[in-house]
Coordinates of N, CA and C in Angstrom, one line a residue:
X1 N 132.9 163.3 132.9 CA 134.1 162.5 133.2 C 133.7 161.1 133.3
X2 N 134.4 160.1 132.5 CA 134.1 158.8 132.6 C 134.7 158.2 133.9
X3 N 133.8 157.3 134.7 CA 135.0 156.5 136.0 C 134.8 155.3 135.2
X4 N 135.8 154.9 136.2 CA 136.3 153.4 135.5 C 135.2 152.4 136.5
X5 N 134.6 151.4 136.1 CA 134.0 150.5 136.6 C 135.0 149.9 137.7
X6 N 134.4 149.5 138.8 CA 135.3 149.1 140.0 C 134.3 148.1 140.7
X7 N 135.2 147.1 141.3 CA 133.4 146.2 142.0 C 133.9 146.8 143.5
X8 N 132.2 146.4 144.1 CA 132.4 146.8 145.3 C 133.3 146.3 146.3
X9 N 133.8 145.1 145.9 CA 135.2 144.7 146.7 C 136.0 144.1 146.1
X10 N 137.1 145.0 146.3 CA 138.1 145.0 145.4 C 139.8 144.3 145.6
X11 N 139.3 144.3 147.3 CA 140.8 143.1 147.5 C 140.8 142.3 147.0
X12 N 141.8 141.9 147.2 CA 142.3 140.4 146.6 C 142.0 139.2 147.2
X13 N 141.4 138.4 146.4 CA 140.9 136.7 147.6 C 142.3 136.3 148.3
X14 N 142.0 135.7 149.2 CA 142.8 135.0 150.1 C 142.1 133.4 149.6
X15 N 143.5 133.1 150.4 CA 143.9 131.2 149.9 C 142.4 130.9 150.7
X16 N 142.1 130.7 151.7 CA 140.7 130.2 152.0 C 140.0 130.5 150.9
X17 N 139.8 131.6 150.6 CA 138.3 132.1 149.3 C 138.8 131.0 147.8
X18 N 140.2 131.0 147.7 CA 140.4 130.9 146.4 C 140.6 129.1 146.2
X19 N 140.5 128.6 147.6 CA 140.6 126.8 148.0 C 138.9 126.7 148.0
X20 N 138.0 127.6 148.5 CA 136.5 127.3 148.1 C 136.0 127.6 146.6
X21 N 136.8 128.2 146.0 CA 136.4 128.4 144.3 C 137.6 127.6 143.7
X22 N 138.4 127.1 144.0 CA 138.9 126.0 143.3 C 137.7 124.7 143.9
X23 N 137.7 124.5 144.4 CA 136.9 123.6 144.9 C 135.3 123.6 144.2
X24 N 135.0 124.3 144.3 CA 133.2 124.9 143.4 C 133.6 124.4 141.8
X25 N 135.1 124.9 141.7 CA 135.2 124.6 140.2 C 135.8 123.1 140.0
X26 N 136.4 122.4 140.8 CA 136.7 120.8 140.7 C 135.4 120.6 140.7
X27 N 133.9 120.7 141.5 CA 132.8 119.9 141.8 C 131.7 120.3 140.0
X28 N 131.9 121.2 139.9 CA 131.5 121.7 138.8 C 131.7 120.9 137.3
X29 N 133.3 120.7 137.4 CA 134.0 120.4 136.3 C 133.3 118.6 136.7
X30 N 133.3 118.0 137.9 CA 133.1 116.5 138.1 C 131.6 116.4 137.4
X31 N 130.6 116.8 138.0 CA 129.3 117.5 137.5 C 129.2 117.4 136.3
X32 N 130.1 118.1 135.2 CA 130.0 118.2 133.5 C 130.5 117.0 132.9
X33 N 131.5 116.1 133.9 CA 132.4 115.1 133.2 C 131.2 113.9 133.7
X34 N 130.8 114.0 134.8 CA 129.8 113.0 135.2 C 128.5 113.0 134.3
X35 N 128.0 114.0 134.2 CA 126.2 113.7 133.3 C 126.7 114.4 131.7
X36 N 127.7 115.0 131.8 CA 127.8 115.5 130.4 C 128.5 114.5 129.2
X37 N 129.0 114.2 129.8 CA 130.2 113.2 128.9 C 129.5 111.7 128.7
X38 N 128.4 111.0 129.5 CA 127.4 110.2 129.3 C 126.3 110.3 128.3
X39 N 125.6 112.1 128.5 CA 124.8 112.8 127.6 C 125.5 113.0 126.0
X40 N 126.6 113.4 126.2 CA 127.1 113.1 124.6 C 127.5 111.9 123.9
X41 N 128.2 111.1 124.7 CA 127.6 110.0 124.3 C 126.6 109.4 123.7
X42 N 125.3 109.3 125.0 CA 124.1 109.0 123.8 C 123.5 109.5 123.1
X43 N 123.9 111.1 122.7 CA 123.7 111.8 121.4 C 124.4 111.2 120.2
X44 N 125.7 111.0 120.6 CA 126.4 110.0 119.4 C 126.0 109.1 118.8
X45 N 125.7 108.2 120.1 CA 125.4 106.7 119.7 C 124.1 107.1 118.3
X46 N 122.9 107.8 119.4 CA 121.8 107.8 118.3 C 122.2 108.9 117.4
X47 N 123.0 109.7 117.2 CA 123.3 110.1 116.0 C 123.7 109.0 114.6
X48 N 124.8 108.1 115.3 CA 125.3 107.4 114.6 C 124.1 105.9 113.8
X49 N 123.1 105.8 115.2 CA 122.4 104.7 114.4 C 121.1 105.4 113.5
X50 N 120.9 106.9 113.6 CA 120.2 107.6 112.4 C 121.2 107.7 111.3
X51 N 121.9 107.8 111.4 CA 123.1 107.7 110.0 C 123.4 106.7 109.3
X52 N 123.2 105.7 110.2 CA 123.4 104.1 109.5 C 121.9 103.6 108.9
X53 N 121.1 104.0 109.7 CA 119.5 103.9 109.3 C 119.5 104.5 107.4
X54 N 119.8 106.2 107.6 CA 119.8 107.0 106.3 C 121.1 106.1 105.7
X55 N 121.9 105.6 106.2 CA 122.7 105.0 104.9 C 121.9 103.4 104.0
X56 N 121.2 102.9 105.1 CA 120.6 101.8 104.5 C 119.5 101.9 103.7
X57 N 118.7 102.9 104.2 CA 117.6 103.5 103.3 C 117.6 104.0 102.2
X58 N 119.2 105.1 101.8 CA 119.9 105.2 100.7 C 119.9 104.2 100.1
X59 N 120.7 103.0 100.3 CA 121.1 101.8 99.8 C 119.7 101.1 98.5
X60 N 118.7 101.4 99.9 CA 117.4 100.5 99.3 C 116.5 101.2 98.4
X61 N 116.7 102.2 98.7 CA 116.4 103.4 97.1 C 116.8 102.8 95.5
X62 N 118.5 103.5 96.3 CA 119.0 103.2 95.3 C 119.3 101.5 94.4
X63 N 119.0 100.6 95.2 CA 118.7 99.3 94.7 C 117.5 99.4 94.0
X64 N 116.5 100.3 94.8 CA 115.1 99.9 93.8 C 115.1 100.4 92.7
X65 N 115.6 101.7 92.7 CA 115.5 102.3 91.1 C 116.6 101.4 90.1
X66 N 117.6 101.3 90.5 CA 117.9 100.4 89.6 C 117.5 99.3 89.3
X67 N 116.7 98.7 90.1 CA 115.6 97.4 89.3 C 114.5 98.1 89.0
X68 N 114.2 99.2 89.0 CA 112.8 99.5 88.3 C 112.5 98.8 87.4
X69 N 113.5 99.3 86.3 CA 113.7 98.5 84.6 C 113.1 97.5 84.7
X70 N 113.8 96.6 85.4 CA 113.5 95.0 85.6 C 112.0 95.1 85.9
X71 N 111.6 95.5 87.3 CA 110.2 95.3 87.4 C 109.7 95.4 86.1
X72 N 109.6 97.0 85.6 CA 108.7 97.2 84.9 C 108.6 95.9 83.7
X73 N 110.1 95.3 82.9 CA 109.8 94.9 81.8 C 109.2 93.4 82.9
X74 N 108.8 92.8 83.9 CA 108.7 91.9 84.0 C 107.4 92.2 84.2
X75 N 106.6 93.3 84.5 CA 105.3 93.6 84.5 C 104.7 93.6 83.2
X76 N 105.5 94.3 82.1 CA 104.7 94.1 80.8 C 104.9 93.0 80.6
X77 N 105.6 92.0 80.7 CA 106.0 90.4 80.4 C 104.8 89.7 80.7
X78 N 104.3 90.3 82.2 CA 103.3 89.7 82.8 C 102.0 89.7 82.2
X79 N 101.5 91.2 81.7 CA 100.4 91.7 80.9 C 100.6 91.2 80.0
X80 N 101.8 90.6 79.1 CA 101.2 90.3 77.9 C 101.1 88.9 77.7
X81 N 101.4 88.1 78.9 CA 101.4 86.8 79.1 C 99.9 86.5 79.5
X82 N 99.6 87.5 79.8 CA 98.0 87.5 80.6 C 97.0 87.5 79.4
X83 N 97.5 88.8 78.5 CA 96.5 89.1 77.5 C 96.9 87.8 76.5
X84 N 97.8 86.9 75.8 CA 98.2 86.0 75.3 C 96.6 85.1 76.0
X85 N 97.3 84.5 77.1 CA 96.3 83.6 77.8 C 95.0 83.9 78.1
X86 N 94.2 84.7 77.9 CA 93.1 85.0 78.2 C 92.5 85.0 76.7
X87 N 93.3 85.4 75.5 CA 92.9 85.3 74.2 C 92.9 83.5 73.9
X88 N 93.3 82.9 74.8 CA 93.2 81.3 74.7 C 91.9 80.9 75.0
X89 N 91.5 81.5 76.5 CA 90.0 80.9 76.3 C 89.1 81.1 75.7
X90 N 87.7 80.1 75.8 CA 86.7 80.5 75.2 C 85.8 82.0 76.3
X91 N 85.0 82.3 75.4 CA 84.4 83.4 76.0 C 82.4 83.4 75.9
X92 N 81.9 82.6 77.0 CA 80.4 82.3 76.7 C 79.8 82.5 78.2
X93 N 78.2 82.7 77.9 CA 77.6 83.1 79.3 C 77.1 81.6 79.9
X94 N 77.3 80.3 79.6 CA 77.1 79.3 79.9 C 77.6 78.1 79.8
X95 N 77.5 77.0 79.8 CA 78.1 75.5 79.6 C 77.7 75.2 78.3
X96 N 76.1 75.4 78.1 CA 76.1 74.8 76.3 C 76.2 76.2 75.3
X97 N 76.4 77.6 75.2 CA 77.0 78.1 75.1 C 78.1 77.7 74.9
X98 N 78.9 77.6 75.8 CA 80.3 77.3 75.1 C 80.4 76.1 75.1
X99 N 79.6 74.7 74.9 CA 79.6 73.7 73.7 C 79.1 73.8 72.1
X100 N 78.6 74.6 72.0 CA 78.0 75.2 70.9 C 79.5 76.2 70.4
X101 N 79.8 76.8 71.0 CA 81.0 77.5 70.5 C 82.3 76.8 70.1
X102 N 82.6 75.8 70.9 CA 83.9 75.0 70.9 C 83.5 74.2 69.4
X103 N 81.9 73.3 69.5 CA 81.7 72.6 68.5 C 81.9 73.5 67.0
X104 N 81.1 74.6 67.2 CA 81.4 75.5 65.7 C 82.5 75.6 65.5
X105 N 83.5 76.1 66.4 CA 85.0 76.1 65.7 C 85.7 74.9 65.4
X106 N 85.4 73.2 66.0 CA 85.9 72.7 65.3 C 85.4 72.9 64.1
X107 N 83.8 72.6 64.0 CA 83.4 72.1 62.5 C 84.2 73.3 61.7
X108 N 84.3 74.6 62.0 CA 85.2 75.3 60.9 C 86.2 75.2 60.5
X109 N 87.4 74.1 61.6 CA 88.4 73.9 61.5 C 88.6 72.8 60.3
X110 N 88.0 71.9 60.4 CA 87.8 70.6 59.8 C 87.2 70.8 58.9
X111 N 86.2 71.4 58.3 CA 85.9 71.7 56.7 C 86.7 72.8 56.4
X112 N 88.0 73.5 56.7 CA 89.2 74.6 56.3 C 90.3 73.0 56.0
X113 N 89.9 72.0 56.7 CA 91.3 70.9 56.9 C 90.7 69.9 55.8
X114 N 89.6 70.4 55.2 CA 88.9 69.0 54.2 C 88.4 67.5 55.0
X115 N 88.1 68.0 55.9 CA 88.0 66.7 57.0 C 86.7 66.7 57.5
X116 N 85.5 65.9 56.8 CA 84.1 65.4 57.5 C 84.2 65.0 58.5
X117 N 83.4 65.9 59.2 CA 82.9 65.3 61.2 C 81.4 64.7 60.3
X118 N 81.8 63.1 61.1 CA 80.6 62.2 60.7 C 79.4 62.2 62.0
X119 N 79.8 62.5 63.2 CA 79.6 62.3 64.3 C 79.9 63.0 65.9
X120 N 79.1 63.8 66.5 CA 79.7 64.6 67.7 C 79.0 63.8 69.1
X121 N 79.8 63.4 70.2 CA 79.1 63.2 71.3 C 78.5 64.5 71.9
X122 N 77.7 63.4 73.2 CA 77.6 65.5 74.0 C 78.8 65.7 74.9
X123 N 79.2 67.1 74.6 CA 80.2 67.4 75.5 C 80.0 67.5 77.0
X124 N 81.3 67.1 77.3 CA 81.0 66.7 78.9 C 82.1 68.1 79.3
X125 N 81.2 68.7 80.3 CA 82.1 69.7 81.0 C 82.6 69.3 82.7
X126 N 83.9 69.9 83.1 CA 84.3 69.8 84.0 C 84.8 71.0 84.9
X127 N 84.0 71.5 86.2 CA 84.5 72.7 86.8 C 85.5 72.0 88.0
X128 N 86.4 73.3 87.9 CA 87.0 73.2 89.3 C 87.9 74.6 89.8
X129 N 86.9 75.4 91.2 CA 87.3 76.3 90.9 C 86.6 76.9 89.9
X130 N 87.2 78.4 89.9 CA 86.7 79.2 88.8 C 87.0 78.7 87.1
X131 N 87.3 77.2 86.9 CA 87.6 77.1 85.4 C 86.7 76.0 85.2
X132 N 85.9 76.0 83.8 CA 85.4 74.8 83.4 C 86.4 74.5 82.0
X133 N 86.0 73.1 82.3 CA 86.9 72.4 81.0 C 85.8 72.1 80.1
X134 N 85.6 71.6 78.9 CA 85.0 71.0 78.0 C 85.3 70.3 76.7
X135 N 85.1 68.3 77.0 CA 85.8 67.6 75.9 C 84.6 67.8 74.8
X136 N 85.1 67.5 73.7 CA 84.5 67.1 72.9 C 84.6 66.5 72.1
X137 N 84.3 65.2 72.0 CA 84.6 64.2 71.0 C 84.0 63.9 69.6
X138 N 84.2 63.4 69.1 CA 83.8 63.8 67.5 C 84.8 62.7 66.7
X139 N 83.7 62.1 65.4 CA 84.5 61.0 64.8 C 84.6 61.9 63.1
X140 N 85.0 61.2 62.1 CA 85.4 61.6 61.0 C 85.9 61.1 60.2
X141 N 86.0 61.4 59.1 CA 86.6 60.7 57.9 C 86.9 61.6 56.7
X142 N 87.7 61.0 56.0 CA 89.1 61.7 54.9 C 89.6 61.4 53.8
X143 N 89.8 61.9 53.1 CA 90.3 61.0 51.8 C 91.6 60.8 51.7
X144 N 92.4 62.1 52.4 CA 93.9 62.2 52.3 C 94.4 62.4 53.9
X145 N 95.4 61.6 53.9 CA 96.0 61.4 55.0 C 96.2 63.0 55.8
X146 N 96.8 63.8 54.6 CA 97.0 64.8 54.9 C 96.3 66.2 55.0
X147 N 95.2 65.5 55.2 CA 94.2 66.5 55.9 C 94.0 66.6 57.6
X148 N 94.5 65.2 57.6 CA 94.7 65.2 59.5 C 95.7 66.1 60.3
X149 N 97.0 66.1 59.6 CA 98.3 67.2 59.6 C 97.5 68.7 59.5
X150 N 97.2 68.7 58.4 CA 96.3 69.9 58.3 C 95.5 70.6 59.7
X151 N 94.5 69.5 59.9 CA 93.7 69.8 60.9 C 94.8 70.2 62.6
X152 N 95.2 69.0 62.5 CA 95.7 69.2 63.9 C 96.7 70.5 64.5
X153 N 97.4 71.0 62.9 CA 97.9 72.2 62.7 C 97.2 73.6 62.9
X154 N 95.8 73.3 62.6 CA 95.0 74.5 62.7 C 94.3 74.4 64.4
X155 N 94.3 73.3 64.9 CA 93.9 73.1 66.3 C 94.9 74.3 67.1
X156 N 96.1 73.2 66.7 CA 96.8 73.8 67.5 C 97.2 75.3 67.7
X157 N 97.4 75.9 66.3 CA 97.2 77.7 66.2 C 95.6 78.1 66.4
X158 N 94.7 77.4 66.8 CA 93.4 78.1 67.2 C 93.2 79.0 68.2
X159 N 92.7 80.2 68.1 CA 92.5 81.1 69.1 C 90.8 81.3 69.3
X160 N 90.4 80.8 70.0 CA 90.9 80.5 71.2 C 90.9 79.0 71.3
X161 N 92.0 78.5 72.5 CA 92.9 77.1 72.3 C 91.8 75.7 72.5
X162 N 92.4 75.3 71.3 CA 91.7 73.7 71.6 C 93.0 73.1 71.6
X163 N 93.0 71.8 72.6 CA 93.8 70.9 73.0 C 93.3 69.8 72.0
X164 N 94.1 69.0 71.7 CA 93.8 67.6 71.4 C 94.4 66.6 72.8
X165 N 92.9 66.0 73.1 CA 93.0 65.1 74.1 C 93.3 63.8 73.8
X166 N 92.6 63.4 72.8 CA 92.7 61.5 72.1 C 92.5 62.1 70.9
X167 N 93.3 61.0 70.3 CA 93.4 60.7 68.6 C 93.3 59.2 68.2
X168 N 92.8 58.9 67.0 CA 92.6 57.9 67.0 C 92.0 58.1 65.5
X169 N 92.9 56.9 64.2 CA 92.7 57.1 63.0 C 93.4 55.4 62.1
X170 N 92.6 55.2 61.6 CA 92.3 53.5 60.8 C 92.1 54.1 59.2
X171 N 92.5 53.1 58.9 CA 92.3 53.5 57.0 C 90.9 52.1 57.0
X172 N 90.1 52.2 56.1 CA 89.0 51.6 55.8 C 89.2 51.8 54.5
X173 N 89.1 50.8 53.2 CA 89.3 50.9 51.9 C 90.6 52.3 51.5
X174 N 89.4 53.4 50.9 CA 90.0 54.6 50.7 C 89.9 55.5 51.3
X175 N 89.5 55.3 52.4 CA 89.3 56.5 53.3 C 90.0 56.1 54.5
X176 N 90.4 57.3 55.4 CA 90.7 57.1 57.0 C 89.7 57.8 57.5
X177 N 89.0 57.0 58.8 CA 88.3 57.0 59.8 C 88.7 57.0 60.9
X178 N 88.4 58.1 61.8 CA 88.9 58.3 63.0 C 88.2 59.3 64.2
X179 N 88.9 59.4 65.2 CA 87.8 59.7 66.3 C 89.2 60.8 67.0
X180 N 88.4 62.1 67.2 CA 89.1 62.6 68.0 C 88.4 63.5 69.5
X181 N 88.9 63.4 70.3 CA 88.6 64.4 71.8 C 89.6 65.7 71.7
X182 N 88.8 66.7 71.5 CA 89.6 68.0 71.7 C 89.0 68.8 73.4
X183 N 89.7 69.4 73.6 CA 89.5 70.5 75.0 C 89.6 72.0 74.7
X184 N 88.2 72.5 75.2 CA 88.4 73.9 75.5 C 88.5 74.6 76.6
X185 N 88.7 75.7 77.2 CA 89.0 76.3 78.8 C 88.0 77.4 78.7
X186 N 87.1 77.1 79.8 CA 86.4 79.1 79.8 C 86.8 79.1 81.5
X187 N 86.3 80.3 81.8 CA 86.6 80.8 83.5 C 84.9 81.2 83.8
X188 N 84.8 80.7 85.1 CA 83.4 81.3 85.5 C 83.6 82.3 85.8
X189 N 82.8 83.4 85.7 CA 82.6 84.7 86.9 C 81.6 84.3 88.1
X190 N 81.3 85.6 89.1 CA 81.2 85.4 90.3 C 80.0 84.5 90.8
X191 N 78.7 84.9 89.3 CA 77.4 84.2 89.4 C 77.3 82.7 89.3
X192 N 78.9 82.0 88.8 CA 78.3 80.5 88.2 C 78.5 80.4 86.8
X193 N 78.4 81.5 86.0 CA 78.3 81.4 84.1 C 79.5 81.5 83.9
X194 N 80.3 81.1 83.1 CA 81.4 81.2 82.1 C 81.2 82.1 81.6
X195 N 83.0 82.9 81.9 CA 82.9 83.9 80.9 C 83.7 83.9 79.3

């Protein structure tokens, strides 16, 4: 036979009992509204400033990948501006080294331009920093004007770059005579030598 569950006291509360458990349950309820309702709060707040955080971090994602592109082509831009310029200088383990190099490529330039070098000074080099400069001046003579066009055309497409620094050209009878300073660039490495 099943009994029915019964508690051990089974009257009914009286208004005193049921004014102390209304009471327990006002102090209770003050209790939940006092530390509880403060506690969710700053669950919200920091909910809400992790959400704004993950929205901005979103944001800066997604800004970066959409410039990737950009980086990237402005990175190869960069490398090939690099490789361009670095194919400009000269490349020698020393100072007369690369006077000896700068001087050979004029002289190839100017017998390719029909243009006799009568005359070479010594080249003066200049460091500053990891870069040396080196003029070198040199005089000459021509039969056709337009061998100087020539020349200075092939200067200027020369790899690796010669500058023209001074010019200077007089006609004498049938010939023009003249004096030029060109410039080459090398970079030292860490020992002192041009590379």
């Amino acid at each position: 036979m099943i009994s029915k569950f019964r508690p051990l006291n089974s009257r009914p509360l009286n208004n005193r009992e049921r004014n102390i458990l209304r009471l327990a349950l006002a102090v209770a309820l003050l209790l939940v509204l006092s530390n509880g309702i403060p506690a969710l709060q700053s669950m919200y707040q920091d909910r809400s400033i992790q959400i704004e955080q993950l929205l901005t971090d979103i944001e800066r994602e997604q800004r970066l990948l959409e410039e990737t592109e950009q980086w990237q082509a402005r990175a190869a831009q960069t490398n090939e501006q690099r490789e361009r310029l670095d194919d400009m200088l000269f490349e020698s383990g020393t100072a007369p080294m690369l006077t000896a190099s700068i001087q050979r490529l004029i002289r190839q330039h100017a017998t390719q331009s029909g243009i006799n070098i009568t005359s070479t000074e010594l080249a003066e080099t200049e460091s500053s920093g990891d870069w040396i400069k080196l003029e070198q001046s040199l005089s000459f003579v021509m039969d056709n004007q337009q061998s100087i066009m020539n020349f200075l055309r092939v200067l200027e497409q020369s790899r690796p770059y010669l500058a023209v620094q001074d010019f200077s050209m007089r006609r004498a009878r049938n010939q023009f005579i003249g004096d030029i300073t060109v410039v080459g660039f090398s970079r030292q490495n860490d020992t002192g030598e041009a590379e």
